[in-house]
Short mmCIF file of C-alpha atoms and ligand atoms in Angstrom, two decimals:
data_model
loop_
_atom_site.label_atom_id
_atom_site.label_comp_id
_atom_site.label_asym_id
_atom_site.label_seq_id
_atom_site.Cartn_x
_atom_site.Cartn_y
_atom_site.Cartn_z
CA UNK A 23 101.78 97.73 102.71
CA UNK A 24 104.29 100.39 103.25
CA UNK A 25 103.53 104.19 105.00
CA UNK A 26 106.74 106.35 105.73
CA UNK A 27 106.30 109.13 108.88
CA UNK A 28 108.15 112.16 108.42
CA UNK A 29 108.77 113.73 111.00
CA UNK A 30 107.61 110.31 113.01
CA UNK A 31 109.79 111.18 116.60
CA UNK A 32 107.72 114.57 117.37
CA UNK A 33 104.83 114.83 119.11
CA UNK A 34 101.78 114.11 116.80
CA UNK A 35 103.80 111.87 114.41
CA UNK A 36 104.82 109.30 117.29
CA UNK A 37 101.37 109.15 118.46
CA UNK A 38 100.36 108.54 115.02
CA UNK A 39 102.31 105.63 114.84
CA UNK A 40 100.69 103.60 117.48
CA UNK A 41 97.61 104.55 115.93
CA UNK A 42 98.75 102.96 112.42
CA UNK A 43 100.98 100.18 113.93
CA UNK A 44 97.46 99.21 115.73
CA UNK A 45 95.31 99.68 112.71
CA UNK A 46 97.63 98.07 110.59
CA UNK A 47 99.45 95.17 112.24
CA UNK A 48 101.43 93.69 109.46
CA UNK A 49 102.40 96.92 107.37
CA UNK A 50 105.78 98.20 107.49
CA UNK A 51 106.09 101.69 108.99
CA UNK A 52 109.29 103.82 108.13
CA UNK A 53 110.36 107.11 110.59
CA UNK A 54 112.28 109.35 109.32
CA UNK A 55 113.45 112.64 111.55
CA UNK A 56 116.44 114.68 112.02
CA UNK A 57 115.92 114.94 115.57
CA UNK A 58 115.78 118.83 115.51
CA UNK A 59 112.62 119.39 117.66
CA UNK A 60 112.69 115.24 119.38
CA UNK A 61 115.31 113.02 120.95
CA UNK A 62 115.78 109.27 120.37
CA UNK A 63 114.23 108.59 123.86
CA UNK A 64 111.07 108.68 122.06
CA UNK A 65 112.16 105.96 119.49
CA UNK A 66 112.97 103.87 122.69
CA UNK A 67 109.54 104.55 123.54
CA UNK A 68 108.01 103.98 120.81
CA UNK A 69 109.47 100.68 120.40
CA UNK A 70 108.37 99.67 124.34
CA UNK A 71 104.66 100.66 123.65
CA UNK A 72 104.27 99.25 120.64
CA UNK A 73 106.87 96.24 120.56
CA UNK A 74 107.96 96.94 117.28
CA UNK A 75 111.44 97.30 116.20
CA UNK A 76 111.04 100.48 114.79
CA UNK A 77 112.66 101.50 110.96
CA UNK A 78 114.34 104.35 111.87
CA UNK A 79 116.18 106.84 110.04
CA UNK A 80 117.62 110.50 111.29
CA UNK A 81 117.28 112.49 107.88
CA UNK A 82 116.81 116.12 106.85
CA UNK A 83 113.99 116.16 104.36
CA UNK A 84 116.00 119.25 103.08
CA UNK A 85 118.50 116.99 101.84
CA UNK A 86 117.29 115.73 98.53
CA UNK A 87 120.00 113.17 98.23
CA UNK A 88 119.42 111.55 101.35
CA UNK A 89 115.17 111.73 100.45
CA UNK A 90 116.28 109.96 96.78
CA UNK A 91 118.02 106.93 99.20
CA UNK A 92 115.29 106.54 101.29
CA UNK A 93 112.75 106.09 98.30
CA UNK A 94 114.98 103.97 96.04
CA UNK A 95 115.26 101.67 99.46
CA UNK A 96 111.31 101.36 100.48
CA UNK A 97 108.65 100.91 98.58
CA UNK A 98 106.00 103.00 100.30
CA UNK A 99 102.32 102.89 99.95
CA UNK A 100 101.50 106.34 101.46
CA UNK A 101 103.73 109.08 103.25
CA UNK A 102 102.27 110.89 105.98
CA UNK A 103 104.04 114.16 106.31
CA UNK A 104 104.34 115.86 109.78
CA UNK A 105 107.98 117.16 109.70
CA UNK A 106 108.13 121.04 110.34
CA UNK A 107 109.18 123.78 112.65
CA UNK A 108 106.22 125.19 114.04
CA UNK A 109 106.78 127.46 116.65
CA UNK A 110 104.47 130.71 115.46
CA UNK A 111 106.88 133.21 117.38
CA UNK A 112 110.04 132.26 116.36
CA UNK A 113 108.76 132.23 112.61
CA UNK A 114 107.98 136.06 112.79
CA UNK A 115 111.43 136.60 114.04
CA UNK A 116 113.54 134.01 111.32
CA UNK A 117 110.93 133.71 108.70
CA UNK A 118 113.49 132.05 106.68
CA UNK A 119 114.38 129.33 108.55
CA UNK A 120 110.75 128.44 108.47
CA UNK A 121 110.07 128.52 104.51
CA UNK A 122 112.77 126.89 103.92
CA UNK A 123 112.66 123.79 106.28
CA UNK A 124 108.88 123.64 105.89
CA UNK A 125 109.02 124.40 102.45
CA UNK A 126 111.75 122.21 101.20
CA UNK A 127 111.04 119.01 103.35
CA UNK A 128 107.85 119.19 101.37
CA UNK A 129 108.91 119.82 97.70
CA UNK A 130 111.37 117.23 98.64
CA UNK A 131 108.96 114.53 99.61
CA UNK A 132 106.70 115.59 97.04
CA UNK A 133 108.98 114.96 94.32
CA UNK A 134 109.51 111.12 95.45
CA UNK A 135 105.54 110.32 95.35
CA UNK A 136 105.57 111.57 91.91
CA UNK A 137 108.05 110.08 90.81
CA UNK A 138 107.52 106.52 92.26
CA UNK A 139 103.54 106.78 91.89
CA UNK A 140 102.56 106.58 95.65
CA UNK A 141 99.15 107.21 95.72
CA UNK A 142 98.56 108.24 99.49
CA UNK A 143 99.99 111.70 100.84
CA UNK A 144 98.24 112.77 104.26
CA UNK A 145 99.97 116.47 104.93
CA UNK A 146 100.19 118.40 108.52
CA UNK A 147 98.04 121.44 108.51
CA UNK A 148 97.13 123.83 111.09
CA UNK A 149 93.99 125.90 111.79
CA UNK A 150 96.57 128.87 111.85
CA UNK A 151 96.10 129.48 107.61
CA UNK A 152 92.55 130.74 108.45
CA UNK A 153 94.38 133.55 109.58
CA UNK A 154 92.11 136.56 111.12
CA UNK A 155 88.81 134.74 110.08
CA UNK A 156 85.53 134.36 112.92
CA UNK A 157 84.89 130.61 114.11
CA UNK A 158 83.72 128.32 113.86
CA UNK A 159 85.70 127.76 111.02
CA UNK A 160 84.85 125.68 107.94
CA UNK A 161 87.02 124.15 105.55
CA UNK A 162 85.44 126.24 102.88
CA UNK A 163 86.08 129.70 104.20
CA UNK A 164 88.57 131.74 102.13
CA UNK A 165 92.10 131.69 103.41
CA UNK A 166 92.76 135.33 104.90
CA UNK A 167 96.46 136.21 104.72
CA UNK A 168 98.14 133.78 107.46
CA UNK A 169 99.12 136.16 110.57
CA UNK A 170 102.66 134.30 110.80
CA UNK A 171 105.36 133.24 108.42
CA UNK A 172 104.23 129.13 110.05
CA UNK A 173 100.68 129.81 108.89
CA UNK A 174 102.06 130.58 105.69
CA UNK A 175 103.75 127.93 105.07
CA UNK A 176 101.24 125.90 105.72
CA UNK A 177 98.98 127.57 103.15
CA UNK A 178 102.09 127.32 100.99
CA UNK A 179 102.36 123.42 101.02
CA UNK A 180 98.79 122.91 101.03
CA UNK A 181 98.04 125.20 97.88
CA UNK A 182 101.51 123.05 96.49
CA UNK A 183 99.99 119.93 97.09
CA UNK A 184 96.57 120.55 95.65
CA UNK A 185 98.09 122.06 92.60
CA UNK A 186 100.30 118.84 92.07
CA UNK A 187 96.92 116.48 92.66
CA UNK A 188 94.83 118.31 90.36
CA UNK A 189 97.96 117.92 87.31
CA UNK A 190 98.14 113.93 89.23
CA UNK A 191 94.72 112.76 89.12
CA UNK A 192 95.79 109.61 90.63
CA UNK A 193 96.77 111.26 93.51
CA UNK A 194 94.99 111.36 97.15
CA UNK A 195 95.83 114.03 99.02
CA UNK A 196 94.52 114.63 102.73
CA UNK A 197 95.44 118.01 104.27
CA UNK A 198 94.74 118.41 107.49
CA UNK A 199 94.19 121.50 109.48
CA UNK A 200 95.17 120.59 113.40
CA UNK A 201 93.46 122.70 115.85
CA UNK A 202 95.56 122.69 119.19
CA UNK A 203 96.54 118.81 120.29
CA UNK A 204 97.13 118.15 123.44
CA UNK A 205 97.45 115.62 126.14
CA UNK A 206 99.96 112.20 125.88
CA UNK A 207 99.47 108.62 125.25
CA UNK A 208 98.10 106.75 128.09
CA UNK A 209 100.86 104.86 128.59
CA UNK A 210 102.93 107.84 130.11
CA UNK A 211 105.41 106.67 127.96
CA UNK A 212 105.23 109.22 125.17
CA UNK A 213 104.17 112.64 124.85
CA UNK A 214 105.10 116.19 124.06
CA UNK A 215 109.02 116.82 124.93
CA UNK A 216 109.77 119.76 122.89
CA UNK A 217 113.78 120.25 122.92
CA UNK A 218 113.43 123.98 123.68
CA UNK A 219 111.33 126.21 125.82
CA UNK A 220 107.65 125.01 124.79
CA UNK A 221 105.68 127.56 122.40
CA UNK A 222 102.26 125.87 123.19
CA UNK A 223 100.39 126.02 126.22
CA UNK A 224 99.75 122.38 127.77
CA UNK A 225 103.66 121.44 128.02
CA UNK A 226 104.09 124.87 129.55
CA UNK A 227 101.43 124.08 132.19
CA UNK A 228 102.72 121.01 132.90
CA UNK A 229 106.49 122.83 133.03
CA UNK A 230 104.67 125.28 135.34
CA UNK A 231 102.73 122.11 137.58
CA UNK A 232 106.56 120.14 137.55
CA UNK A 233 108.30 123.07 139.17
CA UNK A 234 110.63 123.78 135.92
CA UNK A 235 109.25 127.22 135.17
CA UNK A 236 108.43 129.62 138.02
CA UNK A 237 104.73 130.73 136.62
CA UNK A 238 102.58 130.32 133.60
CA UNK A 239 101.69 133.86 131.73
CA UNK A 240 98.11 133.92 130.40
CA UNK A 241 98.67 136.32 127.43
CA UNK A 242 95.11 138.36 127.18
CA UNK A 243 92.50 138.82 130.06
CA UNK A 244 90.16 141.04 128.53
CA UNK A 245 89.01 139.10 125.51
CA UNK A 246 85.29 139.19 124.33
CA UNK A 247 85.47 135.66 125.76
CA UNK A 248 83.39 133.99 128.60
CA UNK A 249 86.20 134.85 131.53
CA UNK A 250 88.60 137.16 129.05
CA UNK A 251 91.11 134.72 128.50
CA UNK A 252 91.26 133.06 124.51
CA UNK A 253 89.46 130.77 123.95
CA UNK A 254 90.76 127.22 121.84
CA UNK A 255 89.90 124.40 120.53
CA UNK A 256 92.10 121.73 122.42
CA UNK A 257 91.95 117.98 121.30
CA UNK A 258 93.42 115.26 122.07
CA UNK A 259 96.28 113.87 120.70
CA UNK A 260 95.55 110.07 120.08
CA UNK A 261 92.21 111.59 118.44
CA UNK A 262 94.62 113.44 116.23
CA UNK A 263 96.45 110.40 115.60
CA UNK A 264 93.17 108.25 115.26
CA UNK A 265 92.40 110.89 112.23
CA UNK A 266 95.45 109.84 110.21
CA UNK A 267 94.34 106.52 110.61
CA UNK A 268 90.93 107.56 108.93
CA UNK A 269 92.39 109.77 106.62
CA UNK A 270 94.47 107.12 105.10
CA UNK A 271 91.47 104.43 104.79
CA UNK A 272 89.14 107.70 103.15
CA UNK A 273 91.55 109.26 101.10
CA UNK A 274 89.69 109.90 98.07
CA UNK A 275 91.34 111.51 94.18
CA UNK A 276 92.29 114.57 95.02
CA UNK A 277 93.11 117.16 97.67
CA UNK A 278 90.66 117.32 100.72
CA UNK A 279 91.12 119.15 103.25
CA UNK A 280 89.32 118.27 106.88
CA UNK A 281 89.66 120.46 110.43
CA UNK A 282 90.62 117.81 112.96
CA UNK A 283 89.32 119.47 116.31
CA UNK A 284 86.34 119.00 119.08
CA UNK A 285 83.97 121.50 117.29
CA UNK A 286 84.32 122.60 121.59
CA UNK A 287 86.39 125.69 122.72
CA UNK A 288 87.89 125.68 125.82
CA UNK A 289 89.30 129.30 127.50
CA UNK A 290 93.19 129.39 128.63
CA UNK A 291 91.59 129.89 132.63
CA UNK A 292 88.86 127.16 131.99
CA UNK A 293 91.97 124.42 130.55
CA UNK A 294 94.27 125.15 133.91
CA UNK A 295 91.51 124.93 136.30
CA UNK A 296 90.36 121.63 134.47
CA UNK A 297 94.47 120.63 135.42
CA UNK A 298 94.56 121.78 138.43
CA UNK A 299 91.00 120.01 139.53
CA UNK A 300 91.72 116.07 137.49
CA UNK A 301 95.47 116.04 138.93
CA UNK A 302 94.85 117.68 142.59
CA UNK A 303 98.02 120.83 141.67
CA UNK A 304 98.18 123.85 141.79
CA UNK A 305 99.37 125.94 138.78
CA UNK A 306 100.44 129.54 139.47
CA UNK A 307 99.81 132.32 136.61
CA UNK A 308 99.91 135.42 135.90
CA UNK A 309 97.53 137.10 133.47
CA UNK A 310 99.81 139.82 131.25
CA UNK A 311 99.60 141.89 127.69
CA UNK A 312 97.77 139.93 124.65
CA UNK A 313 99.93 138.60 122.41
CA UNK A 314 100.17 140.68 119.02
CA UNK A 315 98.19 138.45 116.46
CA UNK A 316 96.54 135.96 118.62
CA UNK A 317 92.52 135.80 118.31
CA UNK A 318 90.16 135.55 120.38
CA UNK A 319 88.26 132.54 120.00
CA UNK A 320 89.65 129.86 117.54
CA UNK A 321 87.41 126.37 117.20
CA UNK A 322 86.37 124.00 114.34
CA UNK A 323 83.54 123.39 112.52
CA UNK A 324 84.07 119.47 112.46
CA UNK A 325 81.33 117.97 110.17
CA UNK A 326 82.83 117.40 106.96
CA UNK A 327 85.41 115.38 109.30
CA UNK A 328 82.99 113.97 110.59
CA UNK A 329 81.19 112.71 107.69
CA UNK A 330 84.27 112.55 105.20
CA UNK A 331 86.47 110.62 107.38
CA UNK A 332 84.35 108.86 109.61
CA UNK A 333 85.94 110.19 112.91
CA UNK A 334 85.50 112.28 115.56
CA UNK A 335 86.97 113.19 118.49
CA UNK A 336 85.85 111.45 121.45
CA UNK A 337 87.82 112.54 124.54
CA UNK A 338 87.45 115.04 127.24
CA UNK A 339 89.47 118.22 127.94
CA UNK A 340 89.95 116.13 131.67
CA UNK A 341 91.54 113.22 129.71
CA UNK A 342 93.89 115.47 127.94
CA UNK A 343 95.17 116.98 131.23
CA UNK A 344 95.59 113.52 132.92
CA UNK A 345 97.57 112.05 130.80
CA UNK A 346 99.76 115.42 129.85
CA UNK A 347 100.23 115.27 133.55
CA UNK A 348 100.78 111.65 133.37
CA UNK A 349 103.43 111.78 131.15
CA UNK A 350 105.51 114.48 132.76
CA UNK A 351 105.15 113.14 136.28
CA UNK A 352 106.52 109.86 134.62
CA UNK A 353 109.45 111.69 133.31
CA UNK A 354 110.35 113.25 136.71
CA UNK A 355 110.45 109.92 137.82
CA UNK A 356 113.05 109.08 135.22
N1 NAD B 1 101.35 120.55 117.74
C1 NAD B 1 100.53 121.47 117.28
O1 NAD B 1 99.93 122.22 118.05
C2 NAD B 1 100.27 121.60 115.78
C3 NAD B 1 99.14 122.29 115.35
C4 NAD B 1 98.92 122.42 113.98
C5 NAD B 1 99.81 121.86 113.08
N2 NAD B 1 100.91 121.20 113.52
C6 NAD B 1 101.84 120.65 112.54
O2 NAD B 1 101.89 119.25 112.70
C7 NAD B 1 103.20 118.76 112.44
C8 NAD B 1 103.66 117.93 113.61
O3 NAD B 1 103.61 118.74 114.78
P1 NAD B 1 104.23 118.26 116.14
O4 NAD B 1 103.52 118.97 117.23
O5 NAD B 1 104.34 116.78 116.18
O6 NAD B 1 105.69 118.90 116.01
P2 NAD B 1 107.07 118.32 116.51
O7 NAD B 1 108.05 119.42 116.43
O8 NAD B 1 106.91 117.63 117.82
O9 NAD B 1 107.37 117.21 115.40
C9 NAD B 1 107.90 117.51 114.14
C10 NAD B 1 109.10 116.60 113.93
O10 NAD B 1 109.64 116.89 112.64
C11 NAD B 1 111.06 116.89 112.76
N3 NAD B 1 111.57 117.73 111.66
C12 NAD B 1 111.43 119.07 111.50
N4 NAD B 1 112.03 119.46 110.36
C13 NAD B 1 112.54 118.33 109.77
C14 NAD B 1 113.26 118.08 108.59
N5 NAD B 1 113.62 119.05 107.75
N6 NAD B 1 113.62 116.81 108.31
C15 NAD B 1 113.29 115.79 109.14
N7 NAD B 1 112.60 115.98 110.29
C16 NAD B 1 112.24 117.24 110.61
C17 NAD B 1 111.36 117.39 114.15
O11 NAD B 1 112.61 116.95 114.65
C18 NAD B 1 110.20 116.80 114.95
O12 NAD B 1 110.53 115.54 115.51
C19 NAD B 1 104.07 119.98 112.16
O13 NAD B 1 104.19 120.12 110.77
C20 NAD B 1 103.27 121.13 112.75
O14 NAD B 1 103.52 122.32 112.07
C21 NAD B 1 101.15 121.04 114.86
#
């Protein structure tokens, strides 16, 4: 049994691979990433938690050539795809560079599992295509217009892949939307170590809680919400990763798509106090202008997860802020 991770060094992808390597002790597991949003500490990592001596290769999915190699090299089994920029501001402001890394990785990888017949393809979503719609959502509500050139390539991709299943009918496609993961392994040895200044909120708390960034901004404090801040649906990341794992073993014909979240939301206030109280720091703020675009409230409806995969998230907003905070006070240490 082969599975190539694209896009296997970032965050979700590396977590994903402990998940699998436990799961599945004896298959061979194939990274590939060009290192533009990860470093090759985490490889190091990943090979201390796990003990494996990972396959690694730094690759640009854009790079068709180098995608050809790969597959005429490994036989894979299934590809799980999480390779992607994904920072929802810098999209709006170089839409480009986001359709056509996003885009392109995809068509690229694609391609191969037509061509060589792999019948598993398990695809990075985010909750962001249900663009201006009321939660909880449901994987059946209609797509509204994604409010950022990300979300829309993300509706891109997925509408690509479900067009190529139904012409494949061999094919299992899982897409799956990610509400907001967050937290680390408990190991402290792996987590989320973004190469620039973090876009999503728990790696800027933790920045915040470390002493690396002067004071967190809390964008919105007069939302309909239940202290005005927004309110999301955080879960954690080895539940994330423990949804590949399910979403491989269910993959059924066809493209499915599942929300992987708590079905929970949690407000921006209510996730820093929750910090602040399970690791005993203090986190400054500073509650300024909503951000154009952002909603309200954003959570899942989880049951067709639920049912579908067989999975559901099982830890607690207080485990996802000890081990974020694990994980950075480990790398202060370093
Ligand atoms: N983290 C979130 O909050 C979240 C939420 C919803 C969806 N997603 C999606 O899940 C996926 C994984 O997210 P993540 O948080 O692990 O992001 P990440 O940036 O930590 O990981 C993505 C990895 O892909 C690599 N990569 C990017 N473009 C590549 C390319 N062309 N070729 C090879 N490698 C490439 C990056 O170097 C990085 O290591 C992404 O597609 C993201 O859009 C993430």
């Amino acid at each position: 049994m082969g599975f190539l991770i694209a896009g296997g060094i970032g965050f979700i992808g590396s977590h994903t691979y402990i998940s699998l390597r436990k799961r599945f002790p004896n298959a061979r597991l194939v990274i590939v990433d060009n290192l533009t949003n990860s470093t090759i500490q985490t490889l190091n990592s990943l090979m201390e938690v796990t003990g494996d001596s990972i396959l690694f290769h730094q690759l640009d999915l854009c790079d068709e050539q180098a995608v050809e190699h790969l597959f005429n090299r490994y036989h894979f089994h299934g590809i799980l795809h999480f390779a992607g920029y994904k920072a929802v501001e810098e999209s709006v402001v170089n839409p480009l560079k986001y359709y056509i890394n996003n885009i392109q990785g995809t068509l690229n990888l694609v391609k191969q599992c037509l061509h060589y017949k792999i019948e598993r393809f398990i695809f990075s979503s985010s909750a962001t295509v249900y663009g201006n719609g009321k939660s909880p959502f449901k994987e059946s509500d209609s797509l509204l217009p994604a409010s950022s050139p990300y979300g829309q390539t993300k509706a891109i991709c997925e509408r690509i892949l479900q067009d190529v299943a139904y012409a494949n009918p061999w094919l299992r496609v899982s897409l799956l939307r990610y509400f907001n993961p967050i937290g680390a392994h408990e190991s402290g040895l792996i987590g989320e170590s973004p190469t620039s200044l973090p876009s999503n909120l728990m790696p800027y708390i933790t920045k915040v809680a470390k002493g690396e960034l002067p004071i967190l901004k809390i964008f919105g404090g007069d939302y309909p919400t239940l202290d005005g801040t927004a309110v999301r649906d955080y879960i954690h990341v080895m539940d994330v990763a423990e949804g590949h794992v399910a979403a491989l073993e269910h993959v059924r014909r066809g493209a499915h798509v599942y929300n992987l979240g708590t079905g929970r939301g949690t407000s921006v206030l209510q996730l820093v106090r929750a910090f602040e109280q399970v690791n005993g720091i203090k986190v400054p703020y500073q509650i300024v202008e909503r951000r154009p675009g952002d909603l309200a409230s954003v959570y899942a409806n989880v049951h067709k997860a639920e049912s579908g995969l067989q999975w559901k998230a099982s830890r607690t907003i207080e485990n996802m802020c000890r081990d974020a905070w694990n994980f950075e006070k480990r790398n202060i240490l370093i």
